[in-house]
PDB file of N, CA and C in Angstrom:
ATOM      1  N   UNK A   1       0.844  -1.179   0.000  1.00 85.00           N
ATOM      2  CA  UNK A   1       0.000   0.000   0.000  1.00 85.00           C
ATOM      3  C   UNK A   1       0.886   1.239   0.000  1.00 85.00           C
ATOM      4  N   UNK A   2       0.547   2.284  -0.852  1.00 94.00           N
ATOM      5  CA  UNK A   2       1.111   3.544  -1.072  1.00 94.00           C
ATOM      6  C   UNK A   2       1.106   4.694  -0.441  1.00 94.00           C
ATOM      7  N   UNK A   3      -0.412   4.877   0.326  1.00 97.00           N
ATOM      8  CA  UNK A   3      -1.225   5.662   1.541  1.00 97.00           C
ATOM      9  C   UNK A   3      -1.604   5.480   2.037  1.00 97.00           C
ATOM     10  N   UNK A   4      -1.691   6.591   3.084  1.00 97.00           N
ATOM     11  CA  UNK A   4      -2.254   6.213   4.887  1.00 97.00           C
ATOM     12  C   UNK A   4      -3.195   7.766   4.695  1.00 97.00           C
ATOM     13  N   UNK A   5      -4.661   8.198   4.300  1.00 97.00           N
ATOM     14  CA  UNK A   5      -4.960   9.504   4.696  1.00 97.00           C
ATOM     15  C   UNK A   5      -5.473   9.496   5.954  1.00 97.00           C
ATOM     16  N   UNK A   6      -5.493   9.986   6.774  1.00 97.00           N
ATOM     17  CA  UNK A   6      -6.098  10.220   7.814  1.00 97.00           C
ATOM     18  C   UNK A   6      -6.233  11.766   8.015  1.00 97.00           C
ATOM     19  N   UNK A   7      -8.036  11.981   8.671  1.00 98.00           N
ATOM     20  CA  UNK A   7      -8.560  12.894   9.096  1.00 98.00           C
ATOM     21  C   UNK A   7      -9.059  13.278  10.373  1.00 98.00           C
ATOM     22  N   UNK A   8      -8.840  14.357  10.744  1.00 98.00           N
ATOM     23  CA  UNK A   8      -9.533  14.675  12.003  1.00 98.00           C
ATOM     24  C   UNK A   8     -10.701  15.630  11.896  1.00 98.00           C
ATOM     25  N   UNK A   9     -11.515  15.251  12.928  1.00 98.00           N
ATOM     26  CA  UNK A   9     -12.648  16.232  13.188  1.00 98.00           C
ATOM     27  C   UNK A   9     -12.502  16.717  14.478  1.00 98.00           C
ATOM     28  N   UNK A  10     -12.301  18.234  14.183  1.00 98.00           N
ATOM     29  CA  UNK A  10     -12.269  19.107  15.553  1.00 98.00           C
ATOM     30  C   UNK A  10     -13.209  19.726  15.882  1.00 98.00           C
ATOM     31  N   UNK A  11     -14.304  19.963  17.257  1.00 98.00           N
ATOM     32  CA  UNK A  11     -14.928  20.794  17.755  1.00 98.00           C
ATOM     33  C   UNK A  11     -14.415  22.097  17.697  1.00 98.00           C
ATOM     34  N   UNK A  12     -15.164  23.086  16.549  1.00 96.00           N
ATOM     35  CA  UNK A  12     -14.552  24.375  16.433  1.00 96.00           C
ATOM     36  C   UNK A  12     -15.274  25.197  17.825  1.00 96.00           C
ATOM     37  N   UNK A  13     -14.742  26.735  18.190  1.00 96.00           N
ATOM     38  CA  UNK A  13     -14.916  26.774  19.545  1.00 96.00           C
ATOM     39  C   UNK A  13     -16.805  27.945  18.613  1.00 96.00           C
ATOM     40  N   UNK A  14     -16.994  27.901  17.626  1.00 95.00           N
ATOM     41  CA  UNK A  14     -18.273  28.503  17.842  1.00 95.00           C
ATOM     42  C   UNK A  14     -19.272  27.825  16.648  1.00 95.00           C
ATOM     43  N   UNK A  15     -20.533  27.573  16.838  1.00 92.00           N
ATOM     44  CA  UNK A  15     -21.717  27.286  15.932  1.00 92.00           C
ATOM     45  C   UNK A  15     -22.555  28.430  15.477  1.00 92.00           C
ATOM     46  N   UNK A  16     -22.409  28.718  14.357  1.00 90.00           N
ATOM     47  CA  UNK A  16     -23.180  30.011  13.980  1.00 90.00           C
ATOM     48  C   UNK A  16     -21.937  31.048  14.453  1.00 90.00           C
ATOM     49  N   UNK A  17     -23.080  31.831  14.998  1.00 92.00           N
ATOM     50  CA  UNK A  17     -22.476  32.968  15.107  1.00 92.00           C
ATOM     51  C   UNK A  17     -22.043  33.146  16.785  1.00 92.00           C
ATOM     52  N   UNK A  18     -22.557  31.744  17.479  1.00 94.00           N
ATOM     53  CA  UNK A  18     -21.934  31.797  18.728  1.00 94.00           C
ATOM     54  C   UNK A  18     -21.136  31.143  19.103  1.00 94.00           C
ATOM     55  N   UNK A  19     -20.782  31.491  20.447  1.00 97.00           N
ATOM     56  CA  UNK A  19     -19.109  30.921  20.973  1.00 97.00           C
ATOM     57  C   UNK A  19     -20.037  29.999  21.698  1.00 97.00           C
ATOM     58  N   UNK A  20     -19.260  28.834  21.958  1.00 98.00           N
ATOM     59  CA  UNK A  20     -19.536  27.398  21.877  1.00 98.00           C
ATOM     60  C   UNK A  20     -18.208  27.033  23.155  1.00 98.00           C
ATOM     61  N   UNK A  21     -18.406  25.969  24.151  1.00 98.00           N
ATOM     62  CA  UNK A  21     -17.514  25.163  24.866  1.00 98.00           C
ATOM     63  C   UNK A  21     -17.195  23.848  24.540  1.00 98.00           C
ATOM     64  N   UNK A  22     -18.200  23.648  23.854  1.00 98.00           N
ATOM     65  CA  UNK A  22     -18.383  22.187  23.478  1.00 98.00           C
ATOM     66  C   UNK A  22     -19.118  21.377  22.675  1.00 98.00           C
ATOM     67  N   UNK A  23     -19.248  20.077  22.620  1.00 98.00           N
ATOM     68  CA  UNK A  23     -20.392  19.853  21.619  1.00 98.00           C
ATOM     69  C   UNK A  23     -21.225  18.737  22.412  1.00 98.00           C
ATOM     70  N   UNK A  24     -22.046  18.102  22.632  1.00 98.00           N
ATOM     71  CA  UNK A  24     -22.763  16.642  23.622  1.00 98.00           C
ATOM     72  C   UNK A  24     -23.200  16.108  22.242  1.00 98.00           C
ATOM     73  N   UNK A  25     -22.723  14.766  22.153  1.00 98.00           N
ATOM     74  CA  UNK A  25     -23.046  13.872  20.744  1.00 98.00           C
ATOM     75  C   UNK A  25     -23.746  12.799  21.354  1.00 98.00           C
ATOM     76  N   UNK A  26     -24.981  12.631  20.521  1.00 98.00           N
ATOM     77  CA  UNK A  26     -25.324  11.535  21.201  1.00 98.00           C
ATOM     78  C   UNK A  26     -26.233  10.440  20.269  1.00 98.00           C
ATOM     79  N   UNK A  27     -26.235   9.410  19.993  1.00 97.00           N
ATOM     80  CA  UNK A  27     -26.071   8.572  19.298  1.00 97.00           C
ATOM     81  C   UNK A  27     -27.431   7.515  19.236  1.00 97.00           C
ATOM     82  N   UNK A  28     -28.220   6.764  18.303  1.00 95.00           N
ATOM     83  CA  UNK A  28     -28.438   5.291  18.304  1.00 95.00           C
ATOM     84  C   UNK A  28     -27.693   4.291  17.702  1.00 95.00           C
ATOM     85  N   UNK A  29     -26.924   3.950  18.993  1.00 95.00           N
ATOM     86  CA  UNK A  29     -25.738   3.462  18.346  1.00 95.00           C
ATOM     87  C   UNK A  29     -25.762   2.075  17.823  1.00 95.00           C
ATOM     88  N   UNK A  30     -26.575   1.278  17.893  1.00 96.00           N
ATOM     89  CA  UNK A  30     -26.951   0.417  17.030  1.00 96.00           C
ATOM     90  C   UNK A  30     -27.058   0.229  16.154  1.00 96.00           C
ATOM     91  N   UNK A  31     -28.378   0.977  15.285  1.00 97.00           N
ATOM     92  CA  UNK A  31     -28.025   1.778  14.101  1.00 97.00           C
ATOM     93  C   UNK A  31     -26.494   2.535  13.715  1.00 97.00           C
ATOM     94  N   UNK A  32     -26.384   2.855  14.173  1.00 97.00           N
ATOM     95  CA  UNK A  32     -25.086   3.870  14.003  1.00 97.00           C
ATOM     96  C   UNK A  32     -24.017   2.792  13.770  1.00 97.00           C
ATOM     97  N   UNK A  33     -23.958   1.362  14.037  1.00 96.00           N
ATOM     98  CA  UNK A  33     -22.991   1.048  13.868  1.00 96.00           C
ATOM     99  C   UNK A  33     -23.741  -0.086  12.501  1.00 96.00           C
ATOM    100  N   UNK A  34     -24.683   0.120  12.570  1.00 97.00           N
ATOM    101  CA  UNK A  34     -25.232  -1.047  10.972  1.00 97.00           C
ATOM    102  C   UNK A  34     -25.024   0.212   9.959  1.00 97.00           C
ATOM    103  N   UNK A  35     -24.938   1.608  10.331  1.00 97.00           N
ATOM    104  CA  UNK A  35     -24.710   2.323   9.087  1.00 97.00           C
ATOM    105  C   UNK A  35     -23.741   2.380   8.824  1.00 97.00           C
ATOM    106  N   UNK A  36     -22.768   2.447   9.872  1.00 96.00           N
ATOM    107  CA  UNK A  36     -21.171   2.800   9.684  1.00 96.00           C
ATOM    108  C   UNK A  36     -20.726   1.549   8.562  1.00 96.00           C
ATOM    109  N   UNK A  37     -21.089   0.566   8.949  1.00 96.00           N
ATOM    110  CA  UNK A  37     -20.666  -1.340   8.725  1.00 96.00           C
ATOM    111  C   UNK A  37     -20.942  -0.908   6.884  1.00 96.00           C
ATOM    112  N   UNK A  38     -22.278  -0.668   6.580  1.00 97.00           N
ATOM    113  CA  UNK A  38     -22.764  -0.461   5.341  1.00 97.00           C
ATOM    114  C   UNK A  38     -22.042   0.555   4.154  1.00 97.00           C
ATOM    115  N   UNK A  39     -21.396   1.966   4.905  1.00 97.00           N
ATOM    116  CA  UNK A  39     -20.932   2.962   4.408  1.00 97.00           C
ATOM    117  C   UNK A  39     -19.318   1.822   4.245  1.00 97.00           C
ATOM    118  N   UNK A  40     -18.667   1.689   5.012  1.00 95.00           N
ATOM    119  CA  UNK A  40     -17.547   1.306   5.395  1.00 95.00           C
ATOM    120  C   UNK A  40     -17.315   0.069   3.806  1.00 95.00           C
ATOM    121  N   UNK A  41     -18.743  -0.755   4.105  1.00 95.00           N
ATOM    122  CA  UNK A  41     -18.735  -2.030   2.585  1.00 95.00           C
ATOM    123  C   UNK A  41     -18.866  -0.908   1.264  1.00 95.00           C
ATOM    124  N   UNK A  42     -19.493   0.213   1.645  1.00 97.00           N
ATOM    125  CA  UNK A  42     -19.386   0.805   0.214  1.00 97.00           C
ATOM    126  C   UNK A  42     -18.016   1.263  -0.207  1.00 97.00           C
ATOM    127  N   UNK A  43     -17.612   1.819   0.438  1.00 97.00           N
ATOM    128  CA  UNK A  43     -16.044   2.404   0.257  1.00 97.00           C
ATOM    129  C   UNK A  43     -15.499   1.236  -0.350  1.00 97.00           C
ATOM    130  N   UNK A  44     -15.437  -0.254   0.364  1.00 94.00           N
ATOM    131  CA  UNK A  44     -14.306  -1.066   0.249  1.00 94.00           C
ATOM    132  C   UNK A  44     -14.619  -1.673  -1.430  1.00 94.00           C
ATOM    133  N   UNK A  45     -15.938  -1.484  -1.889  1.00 96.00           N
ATOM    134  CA  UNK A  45     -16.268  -1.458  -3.310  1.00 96.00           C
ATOM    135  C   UNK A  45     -15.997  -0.781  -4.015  1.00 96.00           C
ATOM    136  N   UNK A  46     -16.390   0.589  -3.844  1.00 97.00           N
ATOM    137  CA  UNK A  46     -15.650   1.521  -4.639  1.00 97.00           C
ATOM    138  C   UNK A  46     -14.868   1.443  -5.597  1.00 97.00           C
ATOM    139  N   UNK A  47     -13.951   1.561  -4.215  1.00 97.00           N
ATOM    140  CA  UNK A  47     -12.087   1.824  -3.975  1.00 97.00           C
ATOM    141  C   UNK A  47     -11.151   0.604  -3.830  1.00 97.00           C
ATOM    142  N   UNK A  48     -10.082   0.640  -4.332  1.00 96.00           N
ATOM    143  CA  UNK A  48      -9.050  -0.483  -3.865  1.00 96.00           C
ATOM    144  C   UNK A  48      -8.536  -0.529  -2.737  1.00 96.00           C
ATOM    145  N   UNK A  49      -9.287  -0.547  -0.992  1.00 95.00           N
ATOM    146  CA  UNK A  49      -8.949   0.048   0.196  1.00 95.00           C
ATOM    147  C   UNK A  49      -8.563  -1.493   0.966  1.00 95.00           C
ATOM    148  N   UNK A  50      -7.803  -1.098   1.449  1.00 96.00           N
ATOM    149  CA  UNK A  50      -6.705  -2.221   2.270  1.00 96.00           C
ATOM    150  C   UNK A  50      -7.209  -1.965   3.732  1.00 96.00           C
ATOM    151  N   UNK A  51      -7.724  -0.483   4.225  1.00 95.00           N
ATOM    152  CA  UNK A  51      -7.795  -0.727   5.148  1.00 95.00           C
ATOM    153  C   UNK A  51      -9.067   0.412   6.060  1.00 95.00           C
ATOM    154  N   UNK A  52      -9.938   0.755   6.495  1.00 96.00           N
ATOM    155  CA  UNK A  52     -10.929   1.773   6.737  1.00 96.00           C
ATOM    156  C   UNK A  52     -11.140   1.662   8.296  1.00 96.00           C
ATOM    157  N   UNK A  53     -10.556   2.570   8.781  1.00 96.00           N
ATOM    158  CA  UNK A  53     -10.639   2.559  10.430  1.00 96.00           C
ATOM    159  C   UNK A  53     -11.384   4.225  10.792  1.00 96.00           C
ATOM    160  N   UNK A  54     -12.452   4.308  11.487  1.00 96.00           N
ATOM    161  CA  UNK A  54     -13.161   5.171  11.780  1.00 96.00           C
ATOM    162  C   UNK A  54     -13.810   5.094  13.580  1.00 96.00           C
ATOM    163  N   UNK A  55     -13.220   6.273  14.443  1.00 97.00           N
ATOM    164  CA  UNK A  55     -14.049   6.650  15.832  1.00 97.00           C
ATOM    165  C   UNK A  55     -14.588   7.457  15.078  1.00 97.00           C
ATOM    166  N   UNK A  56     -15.495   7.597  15.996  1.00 97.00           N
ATOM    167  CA  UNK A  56     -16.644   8.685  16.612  1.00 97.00           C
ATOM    168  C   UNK A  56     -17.120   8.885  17.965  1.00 97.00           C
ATOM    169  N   UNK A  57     -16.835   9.965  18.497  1.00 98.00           N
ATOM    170  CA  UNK A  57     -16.865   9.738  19.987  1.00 98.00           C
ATOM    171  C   UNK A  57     -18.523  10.258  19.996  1.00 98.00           C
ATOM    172  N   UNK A  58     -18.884   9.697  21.428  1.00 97.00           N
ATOM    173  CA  UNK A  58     -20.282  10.361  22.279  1.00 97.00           C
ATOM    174  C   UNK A  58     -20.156  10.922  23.066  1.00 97.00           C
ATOM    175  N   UNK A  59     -21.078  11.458  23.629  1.00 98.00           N
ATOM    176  CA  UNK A  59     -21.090  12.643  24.783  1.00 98.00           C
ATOM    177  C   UNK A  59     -20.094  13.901  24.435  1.00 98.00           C
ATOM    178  N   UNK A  60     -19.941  14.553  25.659  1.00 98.00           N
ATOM    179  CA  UNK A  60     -19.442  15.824  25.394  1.00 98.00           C
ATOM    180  C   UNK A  60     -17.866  15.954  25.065  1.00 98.00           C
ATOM    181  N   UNK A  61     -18.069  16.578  23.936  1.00 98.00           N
ATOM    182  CA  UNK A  61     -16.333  16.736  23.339  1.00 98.00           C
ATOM    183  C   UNK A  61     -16.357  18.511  23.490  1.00 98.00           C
ATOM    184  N   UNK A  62     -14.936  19.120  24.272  1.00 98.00           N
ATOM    185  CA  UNK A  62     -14.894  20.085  24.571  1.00 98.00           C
ATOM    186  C   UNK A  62     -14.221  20.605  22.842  1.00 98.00           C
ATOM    187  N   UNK A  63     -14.523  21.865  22.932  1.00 98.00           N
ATOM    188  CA  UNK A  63     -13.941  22.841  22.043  1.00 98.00           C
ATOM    189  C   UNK A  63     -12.401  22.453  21.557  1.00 98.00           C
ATOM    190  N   UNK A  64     -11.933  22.624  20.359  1.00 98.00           N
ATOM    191  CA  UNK A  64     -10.589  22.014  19.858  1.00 98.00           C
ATOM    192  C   UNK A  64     -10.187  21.014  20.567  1.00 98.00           C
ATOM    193  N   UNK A  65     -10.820  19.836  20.516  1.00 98.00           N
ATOM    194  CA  UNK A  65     -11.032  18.228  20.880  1.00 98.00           C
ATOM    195  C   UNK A  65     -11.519  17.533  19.622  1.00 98.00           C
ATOM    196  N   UNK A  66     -10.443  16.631  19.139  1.00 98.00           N
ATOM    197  CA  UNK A  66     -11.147  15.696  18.165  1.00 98.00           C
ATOM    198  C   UNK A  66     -12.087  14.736  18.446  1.00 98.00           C
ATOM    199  N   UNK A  67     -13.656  14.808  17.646  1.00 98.00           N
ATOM    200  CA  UNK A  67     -14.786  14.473  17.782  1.00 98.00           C
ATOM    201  C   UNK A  67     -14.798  12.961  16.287  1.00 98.00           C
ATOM    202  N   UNK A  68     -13.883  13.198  15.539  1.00 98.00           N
ATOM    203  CA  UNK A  68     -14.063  12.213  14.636  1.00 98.00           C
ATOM    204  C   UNK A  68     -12.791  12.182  14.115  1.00 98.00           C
ATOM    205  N   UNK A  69     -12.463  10.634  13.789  1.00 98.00           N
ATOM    206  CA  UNK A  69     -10.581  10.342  13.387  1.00 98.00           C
ATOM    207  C   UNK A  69     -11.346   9.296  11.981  1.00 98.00           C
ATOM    208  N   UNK A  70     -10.777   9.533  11.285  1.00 98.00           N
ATOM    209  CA  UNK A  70     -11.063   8.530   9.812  1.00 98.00           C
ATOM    210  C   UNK A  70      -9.728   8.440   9.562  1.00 98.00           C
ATOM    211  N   UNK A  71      -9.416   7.024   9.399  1.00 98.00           N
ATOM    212  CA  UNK A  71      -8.181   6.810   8.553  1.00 98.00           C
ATOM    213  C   UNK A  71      -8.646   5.317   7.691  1.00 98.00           C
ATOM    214  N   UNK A  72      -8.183   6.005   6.035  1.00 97.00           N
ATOM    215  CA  UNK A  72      -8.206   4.813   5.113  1.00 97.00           C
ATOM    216  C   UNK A  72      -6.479   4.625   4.457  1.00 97.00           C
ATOM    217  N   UNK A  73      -6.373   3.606   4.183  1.00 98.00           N
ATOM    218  CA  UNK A  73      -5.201   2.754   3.795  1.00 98.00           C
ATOM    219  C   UNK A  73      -5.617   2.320   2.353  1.00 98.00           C
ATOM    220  N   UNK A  74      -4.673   2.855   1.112  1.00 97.00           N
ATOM    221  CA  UNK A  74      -5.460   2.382   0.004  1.00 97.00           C
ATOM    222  C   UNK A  74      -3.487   2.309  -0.884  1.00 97.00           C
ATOM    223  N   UNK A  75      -3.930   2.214  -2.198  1.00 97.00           N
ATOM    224  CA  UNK A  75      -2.222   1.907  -2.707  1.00 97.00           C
ATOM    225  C   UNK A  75      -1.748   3.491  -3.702  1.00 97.00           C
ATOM    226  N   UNK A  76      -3.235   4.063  -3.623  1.00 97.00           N
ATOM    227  CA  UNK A  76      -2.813   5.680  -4.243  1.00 97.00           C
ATOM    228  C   UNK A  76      -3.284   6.554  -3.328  1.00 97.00           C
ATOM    229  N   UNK A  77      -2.576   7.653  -2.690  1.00 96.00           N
ATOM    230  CA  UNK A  77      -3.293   8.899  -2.198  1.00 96.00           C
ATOM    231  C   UNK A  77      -4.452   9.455  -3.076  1.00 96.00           C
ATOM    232  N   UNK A  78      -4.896   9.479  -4.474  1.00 97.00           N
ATOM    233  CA  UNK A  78      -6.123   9.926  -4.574  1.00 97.00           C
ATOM    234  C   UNK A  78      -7.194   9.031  -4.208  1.00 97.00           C
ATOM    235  N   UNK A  79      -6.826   7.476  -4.022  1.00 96.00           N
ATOM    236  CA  UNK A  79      -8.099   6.682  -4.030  1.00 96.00           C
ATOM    237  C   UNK A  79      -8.542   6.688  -2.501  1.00 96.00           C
ATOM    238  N   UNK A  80      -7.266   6.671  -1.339  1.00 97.00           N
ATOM    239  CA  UNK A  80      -7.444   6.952  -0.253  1.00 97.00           C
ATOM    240  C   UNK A  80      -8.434   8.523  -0.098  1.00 97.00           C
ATOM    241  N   UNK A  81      -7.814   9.563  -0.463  1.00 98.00           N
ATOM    242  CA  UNK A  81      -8.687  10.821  -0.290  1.00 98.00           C
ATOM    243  C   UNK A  81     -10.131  11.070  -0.797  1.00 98.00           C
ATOM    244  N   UNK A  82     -10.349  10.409  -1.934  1.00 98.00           N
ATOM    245  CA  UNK A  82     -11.572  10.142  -2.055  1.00 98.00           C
ATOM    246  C   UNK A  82     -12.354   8.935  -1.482  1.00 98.00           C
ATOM    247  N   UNK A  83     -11.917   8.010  -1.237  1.00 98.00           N
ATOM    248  CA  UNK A  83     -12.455   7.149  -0.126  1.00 98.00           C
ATOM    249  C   UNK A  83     -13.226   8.021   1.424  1.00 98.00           C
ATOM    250  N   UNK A  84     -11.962   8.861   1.731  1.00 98.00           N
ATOM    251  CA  UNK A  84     -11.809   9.089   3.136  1.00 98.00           C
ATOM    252  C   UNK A  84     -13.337  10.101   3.278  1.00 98.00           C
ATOM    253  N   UNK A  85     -13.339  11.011   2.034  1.00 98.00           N
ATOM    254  CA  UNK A  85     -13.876  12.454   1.726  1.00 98.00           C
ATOM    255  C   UNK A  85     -16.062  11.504   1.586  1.00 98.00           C
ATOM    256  N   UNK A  86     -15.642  10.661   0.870  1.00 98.00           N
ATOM    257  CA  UNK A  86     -17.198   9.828   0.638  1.00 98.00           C
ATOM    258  C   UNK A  86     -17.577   9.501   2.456  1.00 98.00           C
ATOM    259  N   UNK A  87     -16.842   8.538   2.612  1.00 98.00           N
ATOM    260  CA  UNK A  87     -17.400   8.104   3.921  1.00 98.00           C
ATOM    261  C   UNK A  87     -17.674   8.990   5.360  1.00 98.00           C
ATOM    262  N   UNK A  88     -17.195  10.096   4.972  1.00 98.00           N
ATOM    263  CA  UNK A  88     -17.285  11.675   6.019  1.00 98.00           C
ATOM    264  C   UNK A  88     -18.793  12.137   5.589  1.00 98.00           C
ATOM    265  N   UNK A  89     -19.153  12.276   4.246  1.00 98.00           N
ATOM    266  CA  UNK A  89     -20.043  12.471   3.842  1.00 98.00           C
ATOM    267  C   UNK A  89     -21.132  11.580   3.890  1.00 98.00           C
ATOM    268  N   UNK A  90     -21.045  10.392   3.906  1.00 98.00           N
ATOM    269  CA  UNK A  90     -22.326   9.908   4.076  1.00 98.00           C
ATOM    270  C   UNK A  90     -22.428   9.867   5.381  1.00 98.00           C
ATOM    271  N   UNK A  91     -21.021   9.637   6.330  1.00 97.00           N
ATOM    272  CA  UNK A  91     -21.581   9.405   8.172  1.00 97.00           C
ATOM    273  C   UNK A  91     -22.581  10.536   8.332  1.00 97.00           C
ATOM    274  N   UNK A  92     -22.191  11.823   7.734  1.00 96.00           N
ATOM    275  CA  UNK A  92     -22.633  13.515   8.110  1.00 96.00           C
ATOM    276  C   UNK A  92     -24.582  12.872   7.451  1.00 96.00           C
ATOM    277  N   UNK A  93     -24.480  12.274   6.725  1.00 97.00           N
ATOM    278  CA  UNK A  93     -25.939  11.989   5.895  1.00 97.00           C
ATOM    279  C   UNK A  93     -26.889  11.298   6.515  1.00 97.00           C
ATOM    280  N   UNK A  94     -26.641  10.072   6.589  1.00 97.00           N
ATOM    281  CA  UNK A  94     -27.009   9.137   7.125  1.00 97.00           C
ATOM    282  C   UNK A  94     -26.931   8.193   8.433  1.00 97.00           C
ATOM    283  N   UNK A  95     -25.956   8.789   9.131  1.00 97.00           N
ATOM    284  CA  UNK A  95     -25.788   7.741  10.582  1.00 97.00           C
ATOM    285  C   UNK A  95     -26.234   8.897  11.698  1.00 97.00           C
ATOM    286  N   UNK A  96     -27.319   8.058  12.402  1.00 97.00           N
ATOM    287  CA  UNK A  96     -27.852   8.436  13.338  1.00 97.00           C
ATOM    288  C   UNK A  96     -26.857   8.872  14.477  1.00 97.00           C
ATOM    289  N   UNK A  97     -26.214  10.039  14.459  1.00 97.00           N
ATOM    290  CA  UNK A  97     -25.658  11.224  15.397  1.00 97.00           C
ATOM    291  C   UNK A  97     -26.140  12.527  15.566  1.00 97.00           C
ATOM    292  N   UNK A  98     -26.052  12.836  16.933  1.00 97.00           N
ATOM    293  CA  UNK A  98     -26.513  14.118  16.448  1.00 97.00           C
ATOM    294  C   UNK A  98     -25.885  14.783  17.500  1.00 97.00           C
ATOM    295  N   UNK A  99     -25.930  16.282  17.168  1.00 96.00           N
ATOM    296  CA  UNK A  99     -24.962  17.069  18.020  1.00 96.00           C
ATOM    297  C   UNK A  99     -25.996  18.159  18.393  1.00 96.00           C
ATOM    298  N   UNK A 100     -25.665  18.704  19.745  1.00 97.00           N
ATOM    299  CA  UNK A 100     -26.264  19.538  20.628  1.00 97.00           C
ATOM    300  C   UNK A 100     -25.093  20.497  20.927  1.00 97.00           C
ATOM    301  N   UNK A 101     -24.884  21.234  20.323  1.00 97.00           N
ATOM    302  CA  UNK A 101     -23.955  22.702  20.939  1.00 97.00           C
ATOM    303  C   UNK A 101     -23.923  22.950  21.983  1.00 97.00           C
ATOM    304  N   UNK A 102     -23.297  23.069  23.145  1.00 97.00           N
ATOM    305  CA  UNK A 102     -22.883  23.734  24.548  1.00 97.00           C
ATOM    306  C   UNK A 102     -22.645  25.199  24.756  1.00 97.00           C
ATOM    307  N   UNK A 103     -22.897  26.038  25.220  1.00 92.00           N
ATOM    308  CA  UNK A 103     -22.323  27.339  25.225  1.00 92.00           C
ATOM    309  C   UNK A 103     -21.797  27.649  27.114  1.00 92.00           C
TER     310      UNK A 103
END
C-alpha cells in the first residue's frame, strides 16, 4: 500500500455565530454502527482500500477536541482521499448522530 490519509474532526470553539464550549453527541448506536458497517462495505467497493478505520466519539467533546478520526489505507493517495472524503459524507448523511452545541 502507497497511503495512509487520515482525518480529524475538531470541535470548532463557535456554531453560527456563537461561541460554543463544546459539543454533547449523542447517538443510536446500534443503528449507528449497521450504518457505519454499510458505508464502510461501500467504500471497500468503490475503492481499492486495504484498510478503513473510523471513531466517533459520544457525549461531550470540549472545544478544539477531536470528535471524529477517519483513517483509510489504500495503494494511491487519490483513491485513499476520495475514499476518506465519501465516507465523512455519508456518516454527516445518514448515521444516526446528532450534536447539541454547549455554550
Amino acid at each position: 500500500m502507497g497511503a495512509v490519509a487520515c482525518f480529524s474532526g475538531v470541535v470548532r470553539g463557535f456554531e453560527g455565530d456563537k461561541a460554543i464550549t463544546g459539543i454533547e453527541y449523542e447517538a443510536f448506536e446500534k443503528m449507528a454502527q449497521h450504518q457505519l458497517d454499510l458505508i464502510c462495505g461501500q467504500v471497500e467497493k468503490q475503492w481499492p482500500i486495504e484498510s478503513v478505520r473510523l471513531v466517533h466519539r459520544i457525549g461531550y467533546v470540549k472545544t478544539n477536541e477531536v470528535s471524529l478520526w477517519v483513517e483509510i489505507i489504500s495503494p494511491h493517495r487519490g483513491e485513499a482521499f476520495a475514499a476518506c472524503q465519501y465516507l465523512i459524507d455519508e456518516l454527516k448523511r445518514v448515521v444516526p448522530i446528532w450534536k447539541k452545541p454547549i455554550i
